[in-house]
Amino acid sequence: MFDQLPAHADDPILGLFEAYKADPRPHKVNLGIGIYCDEQGRVPVLASVRAARALLAEADAPSVYAPTEGAQPYRDAVRRLVFGELETAPIVVVQTVAGTGALKTGADLLKDLSPEATVWMPDPTWANHAAIFEGAGLRVDHYPYYDGRTGGFDLDGAIATLGKLPAGDIVLLHPCCHNPTGVDPSHDEWRALFDTIAQRGLLPFFDMAYQGFAQGVDEDAWAVRECVRRGIACLVASSFSKIFSLYGERVGALAVHAPGADAARLLGRLKLGIRRSYSCPPGQGAALVQAILSDRALESQWRAELEAMRLRMRAMRTALHRALHRALGPGSDYLVAQHGMFSYTGLAPARIDAMRERFGVYLVGSGRLCVAGLNASNIERVSAALAAVRA
Ligand code: LMR
């Protein structure tokens, strides 16, 4: 059975990261994979995480199996972070293996409960979304999202598609820092989307990997909370890789807002899916996040560190915008209008290849640029490369 295996193309993001690591050129710049780097180009160890690690080291607890759904204090802390003051809303939270694990756990649940539903994703979306949902056996299709003419959100296109869907279909949404475009709907646009979603009886599935990178922790959860305030059932996948700079620990959560559901039965169903997939979640990353979010001082230290990351990315957007304006004149306002880690340059694949081959500047083939990889020492090089391939 193994001698006729079809060949698979490398993953467009992870494969590019491997190519970047293998590139011997000293001035190479990684603007591909979504990893936040500090001004020195390093993945930071947050001081709040370091302090939480010290607490855990002191406690010296043995390594035991976590509950299938994760520890209760972790689940409570995540609930507060994502849903804020919505304390009475009927929400079940389970710990997952990062954001990808949350999407997969949610996809398995949906396939189980609603096998005929189609999952509608924004066009474009994260390169792995379709694979996760198709891998769970669900049908996948796309709704218009990015308007190439305006560089903004195509609300009319999205509503025209969503407004025709059958009840029970699933709509994948990025509540902030849309990946790959950095284009987020305004509050009014979200309201219009939720009107359509409620009218059609659709089920939103939010993928929230960057809470705090656009406007702030609570501001970025606005769309999720608005959906819950309206009583619309929804799923939320949270990733803590970026916002706690904990990429290797694989820490995340899935929340299900299910008005009218029996919460114990819903939790049981989720636990069934987790048990037959990976049995129970990893301990260390969740213990760190739990330690931070359950201690006032540590939480405010973390929030300040998250804010500093957000502001550094904004400053890099402004600096690149200025440099490109100097080199090419107007035309790069998208950099300052978009949010989060990513910008969509609109560059064709041949130009992306040229940036990598001629200048050692790595962008994802879709034209996505990770602004979190920019710093004072590489920004001129990046803007020169962008100007050269644009010219
Ligand atoms: C990205 O979009 O670059 C990140 O979410 C990393 C990944 O796993 O693709």
Short mmCIF file of C-alpha atoms and ligand atoms in Angstrom, two decimals:
data_model
loop_
_atom_site.label_atom_id
_atom_site.label_comp_id
_atom_site.label_asym_id
_atom_site.label_seq_id
_atom_site.Cartn_x
_atom_site.Cartn_y
_atom_site.Cartn_z
CA MET A 1 0.00 0.00 0.00
CA PHE A 2 2.95 2.34 0.34
CA ASP A 3 4.59 1.97 -3.05
CA GLN A 4 2.13 4.09 -5.07
CA LEU A 5 1.85 7.12 -2.82
CA PRO A 6 1.04 10.35 -4.67
CA ALA A 7 3.49 13.24 -4.26
CA HIS A 8 2.37 16.21 -2.16
CA ALA A 9 3.43 19.81 -2.64
CA ASP A 10 5.08 21.40 0.40
CA ASP A 11 2.77 23.41 2.64
CA PRO A 12 2.89 27.00 1.27
CA ILE A 13 3.75 28.46 4.69
CA LEU A 14 5.72 25.74 6.52
CA GLY A 15 7.57 24.69 3.34
CA LEU A 16 8.64 28.29 2.78
CA PHE A 17 9.89 28.51 6.38
CA GLU A 18 12.09 25.45 5.80
CA ALA A 19 13.46 27.04 2.60
CA TYR A 20 14.19 30.25 4.53
CA LYS A 21 16.06 28.34 7.25
CA ALA A 22 18.15 26.54 4.61
CA ASP A 23 19.05 29.81 2.79
CA PRO A 24 22.73 30.57 3.59
CA ARG A 25 22.52 34.31 2.73
CA PRO A 26 23.19 36.35 5.89
CA HIS A 27 20.84 39.19 4.93
CA LYS A 28 17.79 37.01 4.28
CA VAL A 29 14.54 38.35 5.75
CA ASN A 30 11.68 36.13 6.89
CA LEU A 31 8.31 37.77 6.18
CA GLY A 32 6.62 34.43 5.48
CA ILE A 33 5.34 32.40 8.43
CA GLY A 34 3.26 34.22 11.07
CA ILE A 35 5.76 34.44 13.90
CA TYR A 36 6.16 37.65 15.90
CA CYS A 37 9.79 38.75 16.20
CA ASP A 38 11.08 41.63 18.31
CA GLU A 39 13.19 44.57 17.13
CA GLN A 40 16.30 42.33 17.30
CA GLY A 41 14.65 39.76 15.05
CA ARG A 42 14.19 37.22 17.86
CA VAL A 43 11.07 35.34 18.95
CA PRO A 44 10.53 36.95 22.37
CA VAL A 45 10.22 35.16 25.69
CA LEU A 46 7.61 37.32 27.41
CA ALA A 47 8.53 38.45 30.93
CA SER A 48 5.07 37.36 32.13
CA VAL A 49 5.71 33.88 30.68
CA ARG A 50 9.14 33.78 32.30
CA ALA A 51 7.58 34.66 35.66
CA ALA A 52 4.88 32.00 35.21
CA ARG A 53 7.58 29.45 34.34
CA ALA A 54 9.40 30.30 37.57
CA LEU A 55 6.19 29.72 39.54
CA LEU A 56 5.67 26.34 37.88
CA ALA A 57 9.31 25.35 38.43
CA GLU A 58 8.95 26.20 42.10
CA ALA A 59 5.77 24.15 42.42
CA ASP A 60 7.63 21.22 40.80
CA ALA A 61 4.36 19.38 40.15
CA PRO A 62 4.53 15.89 38.63
CA SER A 63 3.53 15.40 34.98
CA VAL A 64 0.08 13.86 35.04
CA TYR A 65 -2.74 13.44 32.51
CA ALA A 66 -4.85 16.56 32.20
CA PRO A 67 -8.64 16.13 32.11
CA THR A 68 -9.76 15.44 28.53
CA GLU A 69 -11.35 18.90 28.35
CA GLY A 70 -8.46 20.69 30.11
CA ALA A 71 -8.25 22.01 33.67
CA GLN A 72 -11.26 23.94 34.93
CA PRO A 73 -9.25 27.09 35.92
CA TYR A 74 -7.73 27.21 32.44
CA ARG A 75 -11.13 26.88 30.81
CA ASP A 76 -12.57 29.60 33.08
CA ALA A 77 -9.66 31.92 32.30
CA VAL A 78 -10.07 31.42 28.54
CA ARG A 79 -13.76 32.07 28.81
CA ARG A 80 -13.09 35.41 30.52
CA LEU A 81 -10.45 36.37 27.96
CA VAL A 82 -12.65 35.61 24.97
CA PHE A 83 -16.13 36.52 26.21
CA GLY A 84 -15.39 39.14 28.88
CA GLU A 85 -18.43 40.05 30.91
CA LEU A 86 -20.84 37.68 29.14
CA GLU A 87 -20.90 35.53 32.25
CA THR A 88 -24.29 33.92 31.89
CA ALA A 89 -24.10 33.01 28.21
CA PRO A 90 -24.36 29.24 27.59
CA ILE A 91 -20.77 28.53 26.57
CA VAL A 92 -18.69 25.35 26.83
CA VAL A 93 -14.88 25.72 26.61
CA VAL A 94 -12.37 22.92 26.11
CA GLN A 95 -8.60 23.13 25.93
CA THR A 96 -7.18 22.11 22.55
CA VAL A 97 -3.85 21.51 20.85
CA ALA A 98 -3.42 25.17 19.78
CA GLY A 99 -5.71 26.93 17.31
CA THR A 100 -5.33 24.26 14.64
CA GLY A 101 -6.44 21.62 17.16
CA ALA A 102 -9.42 23.81 18.08
CA LEU A 103 -10.45 24.05 14.42
CA LYS A 104 -10.07 20.29 14.00
CA THR A 105 -11.98 19.49 17.21
CA GLY A 106 -14.76 21.86 16.08
CA ALA A 107 -14.74 20.43 12.55
CA ASP A 108 -15.07 16.87 13.92
CA LEU A 109 -17.98 17.96 16.13
CA LEU A 110 -19.75 19.59 13.18
CA LYS A 111 -19.18 16.59 10.93
CA ASP A 112 -20.65 14.44 13.69
CA LEU A 113 -23.72 16.64 14.28
CA SER A 114 -24.32 18.05 10.81
CA PRO A 115 -22.56 15.89 8.19
CA GLU A 116 -24.27 17.52 5.20
CA ALA A 117 -23.36 21.10 6.08
CA THR A 118 -20.96 23.09 3.89
CA VAL A 119 -18.27 25.25 5.48
CA TRP A 120 -18.03 28.66 3.76
CA MET A 121 -14.65 30.35 4.05
CA PRO A 122 -13.55 33.83 3.11
CA ASP A 123 -11.72 34.18 -0.20
CA PRO A 124 -8.82 34.22 0.52
CA THR A 125 -8.23 32.54 3.88
CA TRP A 126 -5.44 30.82 5.85
CA ALA A 127 -3.89 28.18 3.61
CA ASN A 128 -4.69 25.37 6.09
CA HIS A 129 -8.40 26.09 6.67
CA ALA A 130 -9.80 24.12 3.73
CA ALA A 131 -7.51 21.18 4.48
CA ILE A 132 -8.67 20.98 8.11
CA PHE A 133 -12.38 21.00 7.30
CA GLU A 134 -12.08 18.78 4.21
CA GLY A 135 -9.92 16.44 6.28
CA ALA A 136 -12.81 16.19 8.75
CA GLY A 137 -15.05 15.15 5.85
CA LEU A 138 -16.99 18.40 5.42
CA ARG A 139 -17.68 20.14 2.12
CA VAL A 140 -15.87 23.46 1.73
CA ASP A 141 -16.70 26.49 -0.42
CA HIS A 142 -15.80 30.20 -0.41
CA TYR A 143 -17.58 33.54 -0.06
CA PRO A 144 -16.15 36.81 -1.44
CA TYR A 145 -14.08 38.67 1.15
CA TYR A 146 -11.19 40.69 -0.26
CA ASP A 147 -11.95 43.31 -2.90
CA GLY A 148 -8.86 43.65 -5.08
CA ARG A 149 -10.09 46.94 -6.54
CA THR A 150 -10.44 48.75 -3.23
CA GLY A 151 -8.05 46.69 -1.11
CA GLY A 152 -10.92 46.48 1.43
CA PHE A 153 -13.66 44.12 2.56
CA ASP A 154 -16.25 43.10 -0.05
CA LEU A 155 -19.35 43.33 2.15
CA ASP A 156 -21.82 43.24 -0.76
CA GLY A 157 -20.15 40.18 -2.26
CA ALA A 158 -20.09 38.38 1.09
CA ILE A 159 -23.75 39.12 1.80
CA ALA A 160 -24.84 38.18 -1.72
CA THR A 161 -23.35 34.70 -1.18
CA LEU A 162 -24.22 34.18 2.49
CA GLY A 163 -27.75 35.48 1.90
CA LYS A 164 -28.54 32.47 -0.31
CA LEU A 165 -27.22 29.69 1.90
CA PRO A 166 -29.39 27.01 3.47
CA ALA A 167 -29.89 27.02 7.26
CA GLY A 168 -27.24 25.06 9.11
CA ASP A 169 -24.36 25.88 6.77
CA ILE A 170 -21.23 27.04 8.55
CA VAL A 171 -19.46 30.38 8.00
CA LEU A 172 -15.79 30.64 8.89
CA LEU A 173 -14.93 34.15 10.13
CA HIS A 174 -11.73 35.86 11.29
CA PRO A 175 -12.85 38.17 14.13
CA CYS A 176 -9.68 40.31 13.85
CA CYS A 177 -6.43 40.49 11.87
CA HIS A 178 -7.72 38.55 8.88
CA ASN A 179 -5.13 36.08 7.65
CA PRO A 180 -3.79 36.62 4.97
CA THR A 181 -5.13 40.10 4.06
CA GLY A 182 -5.13 42.09 7.33
CA VAL A 183 -8.51 43.49 6.19
CA ASP A 184 -11.15 43.47 8.95
CA PRO A 185 -14.85 44.41 8.68
CA SER A 186 -15.98 47.54 10.57
CA HIS A 187 -18.54 47.19 13.38
CA ASP A 188 -21.30 48.20 10.96
CA GLU A 189 -20.14 45.60 8.47
CA TRP A 190 -20.10 42.96 11.21
CA ARG A 191 -23.64 43.95 12.17
CA ALA A 192 -24.76 43.49 8.56
CA LEU A 193 -23.04 40.09 8.42
CA PHE A 194 -24.72 38.97 11.65
CA ASP A 195 -28.12 40.15 10.36
CA THR A 196 -27.71 37.86 7.34
CA ILE A 197 -26.30 35.01 9.41
CA ALA A 198 -29.25 35.21 11.82
CA GLN A 199 -31.83 35.50 9.01
CA ARG A 200 -30.46 32.46 7.21
CA GLY A 201 -29.85 30.39 10.35
CA LEU A 202 -26.12 29.98 9.61
CA LEU A 203 -23.52 28.88 12.15
CA PRO A 204 -20.45 31.15 12.55
CA PHE A 205 -17.11 29.50 13.33
CA PHE A 206 -14.60 32.17 14.43
CA ASP A 207 -10.88 31.54 14.12
CA MET A 208 -9.21 33.93 16.59
CA ALA A 209 -5.42 33.56 16.49
CA TYR A 210 -4.48 37.21 17.06
CA GLN A 211 -6.69 38.57 19.85
CA GLY A 212 -4.96 41.81 20.88
CA PHE A 213 -2.90 42.37 17.73
CA ALA A 214 -5.41 44.68 15.94
CA GLN A 215 -6.87 47.19 18.44
CA GLY A 216 -6.59 45.54 21.87
CA VAL A 217 -7.66 42.37 23.71
CA ASP A 218 -11.27 43.39 24.34
CA GLU A 219 -11.71 45.42 21.15
CA ASP A 220 -10.57 42.45 19.04
CA ALA A 221 -13.13 40.16 20.67
CA TRP A 222 -15.95 42.57 19.80
CA ALA A 223 -17.33 40.57 16.85
CA VAL A 224 -17.39 37.32 18.85
CA ARG A 225 -19.08 39.01 21.80
CA GLU A 226 -21.59 40.79 19.56
CA CYS A 227 -22.52 37.45 18.00
CA VAL A 228 -23.07 35.96 21.48
CA ARG A 229 -25.03 39.06 22.66
CA ARG A 230 -27.36 38.45 19.72
CA GLY A 231 -27.95 34.88 20.88
CA ILE A 232 -26.47 33.35 17.71
CA ALA A 233 -24.93 29.91 18.26
CA CYS A 234 -21.26 29.89 17.26
CA LEU A 235 -17.86 28.24 17.71
CA VAL A 236 -14.63 30.06 18.57
CA ALA A 237 -11.14 28.62 18.05
CA SER A 238 -8.50 30.47 20.09
CA SER A 239 -4.77 30.19 19.57
CA PHE A 240 -2.25 31.41 22.14
CA SER A 241 0.81 30.76 19.99
CA LYS A 242 1.25 34.35 18.88
CA ILE A 243 -0.23 36.39 21.70
CA PHE A 244 1.74 34.58 24.43
CA SER A 245 4.71 33.84 22.14
CA LEU A 246 4.22 30.14 22.93
CA TYR A 247 4.50 28.53 19.50
CA GLY A 248 5.98 25.20 20.60
CA GLU A 249 3.62 24.46 23.50
CA ARG A 250 0.54 24.15 21.28
CA VAL A 251 -1.90 25.89 23.58
CA GLY A 252 -5.39 26.93 22.58
CA ALA A 253 -9.09 26.39 23.18
CA LEU A 254 -12.41 25.75 21.49
CA ALA A 255 -15.51 27.50 22.81
CA VAL A 256 -19.02 26.59 21.74
CA HIS A 257 -21.87 29.02 22.36
CA ALA A 258 -24.96 26.86 22.15
CA PRO A 259 -28.20 28.46 23.38
CA GLY A 260 -30.72 25.78 24.26
CA ALA A 261 -28.18 22.96 24.38
CA ASP A 262 -27.66 20.66 27.36
CA ALA A 263 -24.19 21.85 28.36
CA ALA A 264 -23.21 18.54 29.97
CA ARG A 265 -24.13 16.62 26.82
CA LEU A 266 -22.27 19.09 24.61
CA LEU A 267 -19.17 18.81 26.79
CA GLY A 268 -19.51 15.02 26.67
CA ARG A 269 -19.60 15.10 22.87
CA LEU A 270 -16.50 17.29 22.73
CA LYS A 271 -14.68 15.01 25.17
CA LEU A 272 -15.58 11.99 23.05
CA GLY A 273 -13.96 13.63 20.01
CA ILE A 274 -10.82 14.62 21.94
CA ARG A 275 -10.43 11.22 23.61
CA ARG A 276 -10.44 9.37 20.31
CA SER A 277 -8.10 11.91 18.72
CA TYR A 278 -5.33 12.65 21.26
CA SER A 279 -6.91 11.61 24.58
CA CYS A 280 -6.07 14.71 26.59
CA PRO A 281 -4.27 17.99 25.98
CA PRO A 282 -0.61 18.86 26.72
CA GLY A 283 0.02 20.42 30.14
CA GLN A 284 2.85 22.94 30.12
CA GLY A 285 1.56 25.70 27.82
CA ALA A 286 -1.90 25.71 29.36
CA ALA A 287 -0.39 25.83 32.85
CA LEU A 288 1.58 28.95 31.84
CA VAL A 289 -1.44 30.68 30.32
CA GLN A 290 -3.56 29.72 33.32
CA ALA A 291 -0.93 31.05 35.75
CA ILE A 292 -0.83 34.38 33.91
CA LEU A 293 -4.56 34.84 33.47
CA SER A 294 -5.39 33.91 37.06
CA ASP A 295 -3.03 36.43 38.64
CA ARG A 296 -3.91 40.12 38.39
CA ALA A 297 -0.31 41.38 38.31
CA LEU A 298 0.86 38.78 35.79
CA GLU A 299 -2.15 39.38 33.60
CA SER A 300 -1.56 43.12 33.47
CA GLN A 301 2.12 42.53 32.73
CA TRP A 302 1.13 40.22 29.86
CA ARG A 303 -1.43 42.73 28.55
CA ALA A 304 1.27 45.42 28.50
CA GLU A 305 3.64 43.10 26.62
CA LEU A 306 0.92 42.24 24.12
CA GLU A 307 0.23 45.95 23.63
CA ALA A 308 3.94 46.56 22.98
CA MET A 309 3.90 43.85 20.28
CA ARG A 310 0.83 45.43 18.72
CA LEU A 311 2.37 48.89 18.71
CA ARG A 312 5.66 47.62 17.26
CA MET A 313 3.77 46.05 14.35
CA ARG A 314 1.90 49.30 13.78
CA ALA A 315 5.19 51.22 13.81
CA MET A 316 6.64 48.79 11.24
CA ARG A 317 3.62 49.29 9.00
CA THR A 318 4.11 53.05 9.16
CA ALA A 319 7.86 52.80 8.53
CA LEU A 320 7.43 50.51 5.49
CA HIS A 321 4.64 52.70 4.18
CA ARG A 322 6.92 55.75 4.42
CA ALA A 323 9.86 54.00 2.76
CA LEU A 324 7.67 52.75 -0.10
CA HIS A 325 6.10 56.15 -0.52
CA ARG A 326 9.59 57.64 -0.89
CA ALA A 327 10.61 54.98 -3.41
CA LEU A 328 7.42 54.61 -5.46
CA GLY A 329 5.04 57.42 -4.59
CA PRO A 330 1.49 56.73 -3.46
CA GLY A 331 0.00 53.23 -3.63
CA SER A 332 0.87 51.49 -0.38
CA ASP A 333 -1.81 52.90 1.94
CA TYR A 334 -3.03 49.33 2.41
CA LEU A 335 -0.10 48.84 4.81
CA VAL A 336 -1.46 51.29 7.35
CA ALA A 337 -5.14 50.46 6.81
CA GLN A 338 -4.74 46.72 7.49
CA HIS A 339 -4.46 45.11 10.94
CA GLY A 340 -2.36 42.54 12.73
CA MET A 341 0.58 40.49 11.56
CA PHE A 342 -0.17 40.36 7.87
CA SER A 343 -0.44 42.65 4.90
CA TYR A 344 -1.62 41.72 1.48
CA THR A 345 0.70 43.24 -1.10
CA GLY A 346 -1.24 42.16 -4.16
CA LEU A 347 2.10 41.10 -5.74
CA ALA A 348 1.89 38.38 -8.39
CA PRO A 349 3.71 35.09 -7.63
CA ALA A 350 6.53 35.86 -10.12
CA ARG A 351 7.35 39.03 -8.17
CA ILE A 352 7.24 37.18 -4.86
CA ASP A 353 9.69 34.66 -6.35
CA ALA A 354 11.94 37.51 -7.53
CA MET A 355 12.00 39.04 -4.03
CA ARG A 356 13.13 35.73 -2.60
CA GLU A 357 15.62 34.84 -5.32
CA ARG A 358 17.20 38.25 -5.88
CA PHE A 359 16.96 39.81 -2.42
CA GLY A 360 16.47 36.94 0.04
CA VAL A 361 13.17 38.48 1.19
CA TYR A 362 10.61 35.73 1.86
CA LEU A 363 6.87 36.41 1.43
CA VAL A 364 4.12 33.76 1.11
CA GLY A 365 3.24 33.06 -2.55
CA SER A 366 -0.24 34.56 -2.10
CA GLY A 367 1.40 37.98 -1.64
CA ARG A 368 1.11 37.93 2.15
CA LEU A 369 3.79 39.85 4.03
CA CYS A 370 4.32 39.28 7.77
CA VAL A 371 4.93 42.75 9.20
CA ALA A 372 6.01 41.19 12.51
CA GLY A 373 9.26 40.13 10.79
CA LEU A 374 10.21 43.75 9.98
CA ASN A 375 12.66 45.74 12.09
CA ALA A 376 14.82 48.86 11.81
CA SER A 377 17.74 46.92 10.36
CA ASN A 378 15.86 45.15 7.55
CA ILE A 379 13.16 47.62 6.56
CA GLU A 380 15.27 49.45 3.96
CA ARG A 381 16.25 46.18 2.35
CA VAL A 382 12.62 45.04 2.23
CA SER A 383 11.37 48.31 0.78
CA ALA A 384 14.17 48.31 -1.83
CA ALA A 385 13.20 44.75 -2.82
CA LEU A 386 9.50 45.67 -3.00
CA ALA A 387 10.30 48.77 -5.05
CA ALA A 388 12.57 46.79 -7.41
CA VAL A 389 9.99 44.10 -8.19
CA ARG A 390 7.16 46.66 -8.46
CA ALA A 391 9.09 48.94 -10.83
C1 LMR B 1 0.66 31.47 9.57
O1 LMR B 1 -0.42 31.70 9.00
O2 LMR B 1 1.76 31.76 9.09
C2 LMR B 1 0.65 30.85 10.94
O3 LMR B 1 -0.65 30.66 11.37
C3 LMR B 1 1.50 29.65 11.03
C4 LMR B 1 0.93 28.46 10.33
O4 LMR B 1 0.83 27.42 10.98
O5 LMR B 1 0.61 28.53 9.14
#
